[in-house]
C-alpha cells in the first residue's frame, strides 16, 4: 500500500496537485481543518481565576510529549494540511525547551506551514521574544485583562503586571506583532475597556475581546461575571460607530474598528455569537491528546500511536477524528448556571 501523501516536499501552492487535497483534513460537515493549537504544557506561573483553580493538579511530567515527539507530530499535522500553528498552554514559556520547539516547527515555514504564532501571559516574554522571532514567530497574543496592577494581582492570584509590561516591550523590540487578549468580566474589567483601547491604540496593538467559556472547575462561579459581548461593548457603541472591517485572522475573531480611531478590535463571542459553522481548527494537549472541538471532552491519543508505530499510526487516527469532530460546542453559561467540558482551558489551550 502506497504511504499516505505528505506535504514535506510540496511548497505552499494553493493549487498543488492531488497530494495536497488528499492530505487535507475535512470533517463530516465539510469544514477544512487547517489550524492547530498546541498546548505545549498545561502548567502556568499564574492562576487566573476564570481559567484555573488555586490548587491545580497538572498532568504528570511522564505523560508530556518529549521535544522530538511534539515536533514530529506537529510536522505530521503540517503534512496533513495544517498551515497555521499556535503554541499555547497553560503558559508555553514555562516549558524549558520552548525555543527549540518553536525553532524546529518553524523550519516548516514555507514548506506547508504559513504561520507560527504564540499565546502567552508575557511574564517570561522578555527572555524569549528574540528567539521566538528568530524561529519565525510573527504574531503573539498576550493575555491582559486589566491595566490596574492591583486588579491584575487579584485576577491572576498574585501576578506582577510589571513583568507583563517588560514582556510587551521586548516583543515590540523583536518586531513581533502584538494582540492584547482581554476576557470580558462584568464587575471586574468592564470599566477598563476605554483605557485598554487607549493602551492598545498608543502601542499599535490589536485588541481581542473574549467571552468567558465554562471549562473545568476553577473555584469561581463564572455566571456571576459572564457578560455577553454586545453588553460589554455598550459603553463604546453608545458614543461611537463600531463597524466591521475586512481584516482576517486564522481564528474565530470578528474584526471591527471604531470610526475615527486607529485600532483593530477582534470579537470572540462563542456564547452570544456562535462561530462553529466556520470552524477550521483542532487542538492538541501537551500529552498528545487531540480534541476535535474545544467545547467537548472527546479526544484521540496521538502520543500512544506515535510511541507504538511512529508517523504511520497517526493518519488513521486523524481520519477518525475528522469523522467524529463535533458540529458545535456545548458551552452554556447564564442564570441557570454553566455547562462545558470537564477539562481546564489550560489542558488544550484556548
Ligand atoms: S467550539 Fe468547537 S466547533 Fe466551535 S469553533 Fe471552536 S472548536 Fe470549532
Coordinates of C-alpha atoms and ligand atoms in Angstrom, one line a residue:
X1 CA 0.0 0.0 0.0
X2 CA 1.5 3.3 -1.0
X3 CA 2.3 5.5 2.0
X4 CA -0.3 8.2 2.7
X5 CA 0.6 11.5 0.8
X6 CA 2.6 14.1 2.8
X7 CA 3.4 17.8 2.2
X8 CA 7.1 17.5 3.1
X9 CA 8.2 18.4 -0.4
X10 CA 5.2 20.2 -1.7
X11 CA 5.8 24.0 -1.4
X12 CA 2.8 26.2 -0.4
X13 CA 1.0 26.3 -3.8
X14 CA -2.8 26.5 -3.3
X15 CA -3.4 24.6 -6.5
X16 CA -0.8 22.0 -5.7
X17 CA -1.6 18.6 -7.3
X18 CA -3.8 15.9 -5.7
X19 CA -1.4 15.1 -2.9
X20 CA -2.3 18.3 -1.1
X21 CA -6.1 17.9 -1.4
X22 CA -5.9 14.2 -0.4
X23 CA -3.8 15.1 2.6
X24 CA -6.1 17.9 3.8
X25 CA -8.3 17.1 6.8
X26 CA -12.1 17.7 6.3
X27 CA -14.7 16.9 8.9
X28 CA -18.1 15.3 8.5
X29 CA -19.6 18.8 8.0
X30 CA -17.3 19.6 5.1
X31 CA -15.1 22.0 7.1
X32 CA -11.4 22.0 6.1
X33 CA -9.1 21.9 9.2
X34 CA -6.0 24.0 8.6
X35 CA -5.3 25.5 12.1
X36 CA -3.8 23.6 15.0
X37 CA -3.4 25.0 18.5
X38 CA -0.9 23.1 20.6
X39 CA -0.9 23.4 24.4
X40 CA 2.8 22.6 24.9
X41 CA 2.3 22.5 28.7
X42 CA -0.8 22.7 31.0
X43 CA 1.4 24.4 33.7
X44 CA 1.4 28.1 34.3
X45 CA 3.1 30.6 36.5
X46 CA -0.2 32.5 37.1
X47 CA -3.6 31.2 38.4
X48 CA -6.2 33.3 36.5
X49 CA -9.5 32.9 38.4
X50 CA -11.5 32.2 35.2
X51 CA -9.1 29.7 33.9
X52 CA -7.6 27.7 36.8
X53 CA -8.3 26.6 40.3
X54 CA -5.9 27.9 43.0
X55 CA -4.7 24.4 43.7
X56 CA -4.4 22.9 40.3
X57 CA -3.4 19.3 39.6
X58 CA -1.3 19.2 36.4
X59 CA -0.5 16.4 34.0
X60 CA 2.3 14.1 35.3
X61 CA 5.5 15.1 33.5
X62 CA 6.0 11.5 32.3
X63 CA 2.7 12.0 30.2
X64 CA 4.0 15.0 28.5
X65 CA 5.3 14.7 24.9
X66 CA 9.1 15.0 24.6
X67 CA 10.5 17.7 22.3
X68 CA 11.1 15.1 19.5
X69 CA 7.6 13.7 19.8
X70 CA 5.9 17.1 19.9
X71 CA 7.9 18.4 16.9
X72 CA 7.5 15.1 15.0
X73 CA 3.7 15.1 15.5
X74 CA 3.4 18.8 14.6
X75 CA 5.3 18.1 11.3
X76 CA 2.8 15.3 10.5
X77 CA -0.1 17.7 11.1
X78 CA 1.5 20.0 8.5
X79 CA 1.8 17.1 6.1
X80 CA -2.0 16.7 6.7
X81 CA -2.7 20.3 5.6
X82 CA -2.3 22.3 8.8
X83 CA -0.9 25.6 7.6
X84 CA -1.2 27.6 10.8
X85 CA 0.1 26.5 14.3
X86 CA -0.4 28.5 17.5
X87 CA 1.7 27.5 20.5
X88 CA -0.3 27.9 23.7
X89 CA -0.6 26.5 27.2
X90 CA -1.0 26.9 30.3
X91 CA 1.9 29.2 29.8
X92 CA 4.1 27.9 26.9
X93 CA 7.1 29.9 28.0
X94 CA 7.3 27.9 31.2
X95 CA 8.3 24.9 29.1
X96 CA 12.1 24.7 29.2
X97 CA 12.6 23.6 25.5
X98 CA 10.1 26.2 24.1
X99 CA 12.7 28.0 22.0
X100 CA 13.8 24.6 20.5
X101 CA 10.2 23.6 19.9
X102 CA 9.5 26.8 18.1
X103 CA 12.7 26.7 16.0
X104 CA 12.1 23.1 14.8
X105 CA 8.4 23.7 14.0
X106 CA 9.4 27.0 12.3
X107 CA 11.7 25.1 9.9
X108 CA 8.5 24.1 8.1
X109 CA 7.6 27.7 7.3
X110 CA 7.2 27.9 3.6
X111 CA 7.0 24.1 3.4
X112 CA 3.4 23.6 4.2
X113 CA 3.4 25.9 7.2
X114 CA 2.3 29.6 6.6
X115 CA 2.3 30.9 10.2
X116 CA 3.6 30.0 13.6
X117 CA 2.1 32.1 16.4
X118 CA 2.1 32.1 20.2
X119 CA -0.3 32.9 23.0
X120 CA 1.3 33.9 26.3
X121 CA 0.8 35.8 29.6
X122 CA 4.1 37.6 28.7
X123 CA 5.6 37.3 32.2
X124 CA 8.6 35.5 30.7
X125 CA 8.5 37.0 27.3
X126 CA 11.4 39.3 27.8
X127 CA 13.6 36.2 28.0
X128 CA 12.2 34.6 24.7
X129 CA 10.9 37.4 22.4
X130 CA 14.0 37.5 20.2
X131 CA 14.5 33.7 19.9
X132 CA 10.8 33.3 19.0
X133 CA 11.2 35.9 16.3
X134 CA 14.3 34.1 15.0
X135 CA 12.3 30.9 14.9
X136 CA 9.8 32.5 12.6
X137 CA 7.0 33.5 15.1
X138 CA 5.4 36.7 13.8
X139 CA 2.4 37.3 16.0
X140 CA 1.9 37.0 19.7
X141 CA -1.4 37.1 21.6
X142 CA -0.8 38.5 25.1
X143 CA -3.4 37.9 27.8
X144 CA -4.0 41.1 29.8
X145 CA -7.4 41.7 31.4
X146 CA -6.7 44.9 33.2
X147 CA -4.2 47.8 33.4
X148 CA -4.6 48.2 37.2
X149 CA -1.7 46.4 38.9
X150 CA -3.8 45.6 42.0
X151 CA -6.7 44.1 39.9
X152 CA -4.1 42.3 37.9
X153 CA -2.6 40.7 41.0
X154 CA -6.1 39.8 42.1
X155 CA -7.4 38.2 38.9
X156 CA -4.1 36.3 38.4
X157 CA -3.8 35.3 42.1
X158 CA -0.5 37.2 42.6
X159 CA 0.9 38.0 39.2
X160 CA 3.2 41.0 38.5
X161 CA 2.0 43.4 35.8
X162 CA 5.5 44.9 35.5
X163 CA 6.8 41.6 34.2
X164 CA 4.0 41.6 31.6
X165 CA 4.8 45.2 30.5
X166 CA 8.5 44.2 30.2
X167 CA 7.4 41.3 28.0
X168 CA 5.3 43.5 25.8
X169 CA 8.2 45.9 25.3
X170 CA 10.6 43.0 24.4
X171 CA 8.1 41.7 21.9
X172 CA 7.8 45.1 20.3
X173 CA 11.6 45.4 20.2
X174 CA 11.8 42.0 18.5
X175 CA 9.4 43.2 15.8
X176 CA 6.6 40.8 16.8
X177 CA 3.0 41.9 16.0
X178 CA 1.0 42.1 19.3
X179 CA -2.6 41.4 20.1
X180 CA -3.8 42.0 23.6
X181 CA -6.4 39.5 24.7
X182 CA -8.9 40.7 27.3
X183 CA -11.5 38.3 28.8
X184 CA -14.7 40.3 29.4
X185 CA -15.8 40.1 33.0
X186 CA -18.8 42.0 34.4
X187 CA -18.0 43.9 37.6
X188 CA -14.2 43.4 37.1
X189 CA -12.9 45.0 33.9
X190 CA -16.0 46.4 32.1
X191 CA -14.9 49.9 33.4
X192 CA -11.4 49.2 32.0
X193 CA -12.3 49.0 28.3
X194 CA -11.8 52.6 27.3
X195 CA -8.3 52.6 29.0
X196 CA -7.4 49.3 27.3
X197 CA -8.4 50.8 23.9
X198 CA -6.1 53.8 24.5
X199 CA -3.3 51.5 25.7
X200 CA -3.6 49.3 22.5
X201 CA -4.1 52.3 20.1
X202 CA -1.0 54.0 21.6
X203 CA 1.1 50.8 21.4
X204 CA -0.1 49.9 17.9
X205 CA -1.6 46.6 19.2
X206 CA -4.7 44.8 18.2
X207 CA -7.3 44.2 20.9
X208 CA -9.0 40.8 21.3
X209 CA -12.2 40.8 23.4
X210 CA -13.2 37.3 24.6
X211 CA -16.4 36.0 26.3
X212 CA -15.6 33.7 29.2
X213 CA -16.0 30.0 28.5
X214 CA -17.1 27.3 31.1
X215 CA -14.2 24.9 31.1
X216 CA -13.1 22.9 34.2
X217 CA -13.8 23.8 37.9
X218 CA -11.9 27.0 38.8
X219 CA -13.5 27.5 42.1
X220 CA -15.1 30.7 40.8
X221 CA -18.7 30.9 39.8
X222 CA -18.3 32.2 36.2
X223 CA -22.0 33.1 35.5
X224 CA -21.6 35.9 38.1
X225 CA -19.0 37.7 35.9
X226 CA -20.0 36.4 32.5
X227 CA -21.1 39.2 30.1
X228 CA -22.3 38.9 26.6
X229 CA -20.1 40.8 24.1
X230 CA -22.6 43.3 22.9
X231 CA -23.3 44.3 26.6
X232 CA -19.5 44.6 27.3
X233 CA -19.1 46.8 24.3
X234 CA -22.1 49.0 25.1
X235 CA -20.1 51.8 26.8
X236 CA -18.2 52.2 23.4
X237 CA -21.0 51.6 20.9
X238 CA -23.2 54.1 22.8
X239 CA -21.0 57.0 21.9
X240 CA -19.1 55.8 18.8
X241 CA -19.6 54.0 15.5
X242 CA -18.2 50.5 15.7
X243 CA -18.1 48.9 12.2
X244 CA -16.8 45.6 10.7
X245 CA -13.5 45.6 8.8
X246 CA -12.2 43.1 6.3
X247 CA -9.2 42.0 8.5
X248 CA -9.0 38.2 8.8
X249 CA -7.0 36.0 11.2
X250 CA -7.0 32.2 11.3
X251 CA -9.1 32.1 14.5
X252 CA -12.8 33.0 15.0
X253 CA -12.4 36.7 15.7
X254 CA -14.9 39.1 14.0
X255 CA -12.8 42.2 13.4
X256 CA -14.1 45.7 14.0
X257 CA -12.9 49.3 14.2
X258 CA -14.2 52.4 16.0
X259 CA -14.8 55.1 13.4
X260 CA -12.0 57.8 13.6
X261 CA -9.7 55.6 15.7
X262 CA -6.6 53.6 14.7
X263 CA -7.2 50.3 16.4
X264 CA -8.5 46.9 15.3
X265 CA -10.8 45.0 17.8
X266 CA -11.3 41.3 17.4
X267 CA -14.5 40.0 19.0
X268 CA -14.6 36.3 20.1
X269 CA -18.1 35.5 21.4
X270 CA -18.6 31.8 21.4
X271 CA -21.7 32.0 23.7
X272 CA -23.6 35.0 22.2
X273 CA -22.4 34.8 18.6
X274 CA -21.6 31.2 17.8
X275 CA -19.0 30.8 15.1
X276 CA -18.8 27.0 14.8
X277 CA -20.1 26.9 11.2
X278 CA -16.7 28.2 10.0
X279 CA -14.6 26.0 12.3
X280 CA -11.1 25.3 10.9
X281 CA -9.3 24.1 14.0
X282 CA -8.4 21.3 16.3
X283 CA -6.3 21.3 19.5
X284 CA -3.5 19.1 20.9
X285 CA -2.7 18.9 24.5
X286 CA 0.8 18.6 25.9
X287 CA 0.1 14.8 26.4
X288 CA -0.7 14.3 22.7
X289 CA -4.4 14.1 23.2
X290 CA -6.1 15.8 20.2
X291 CA -9.6 17.4 20.7
X292 CA -11.7 17.9 17.7
X293 CA -13.6 20.7 19.5
X294 CA -12.7 23.0 22.4
X295 CA -16.2 22.6 23.6
X296 CA -16.2 18.8 24.0
X297 CA -14.0 16.4 26.0
X298 CA -13.8 13.8 23.2
X299 CA -10.2 13.2 22.1
X300 CA -7.9 10.8 20.3
X301 CA -4.4 9.9 21.7
X302 CA -1.6 10.5 19.3
X303 CA 1.1 10.0 21.9
X304 CA 0.4 6.3 22.2
X305 CA 0.1 5.9 18.5
X306 CA 3.4 7.7 17.9
X307 CA 5.2 5.6 20.6
X308 CA 3.8 2.4 19.2
X309 CA 4.2 2.9 15.5
X310 CA 5.7 6.3 14.7
X311 CA 4.2 8.6 12.0
X312 CA 2.4 5.6 10.2
X313 CA 0.0 5.3 13.1
X314 CA -1.2 8.9 13.1
X315 CA -3.2 9.4 9.9
X316 CA -5.9 6.7 10.5
X317 CA -6.5 8.3 13.9
X318 CA -6.7 11.8 12.4
X319 CA -9.2 10.5 9.8
X320 CA -11.3 9.1 12.7
X321 CA -11.1 12.5 14.5
X322 CA -12.4 14.1 11.3
X323 CA -15.3 11.6 11.1
X324 CA -16.3 12.3 14.8
X325 CA -15.5 16.0 15.2
X326 CA -18.5 17.8 16.8
X327 CA -20.5 20.3 14.7
X328 CA -20.5 22.8 17.5
X329 CA -19.7 23.4 21.2
X330 CA -21.8 22.6 24.2
X331 CA -20.9 25.7 26.2
X332 CA -23.7 27.2 28.2
X333 CA -23.4 29.9 30.8
X334 CA -26.1 32.1 32.4
X335 CA -28.7 32.4 35.1
X336 CA -29.2 28.7 35.2
X337 CA -25.5 28.1 35.8
X338 CA -22.8 26.8 33.5
X339 CA -22.1 23.8 31.4
X340 CA -19.0 22.8 29.5
X341 CA -16.1 20.3 29.2
X342 CA -14.6 19.0 32.5
X343 CA -11.0 19.7 31.5
X344 CA -9.5 23.1 32.1
X345 CA -8.8 25.6 29.3
X346 CA -5.0 25.1 30.0
X347 CA -5.2 21.4 29.1
X348 CA -5.7 22.3 25.4
X349 CA -5.1 26.0 25.1
X350 CA -8.0 28.4 24.4
Ligands
LIG1 S1 -16.3 25.4 19.7 FE1 -15.6 23.6 18.6 S2 -16.8 23.5 16.7 FE2 -17.0 25.6 17.6 S3 -15.4 26.7 16.6 FE3 -14.5 26.0 18.5 S4 -13.5 24.1 18.0 FE4 -14.9 24.6 16.3

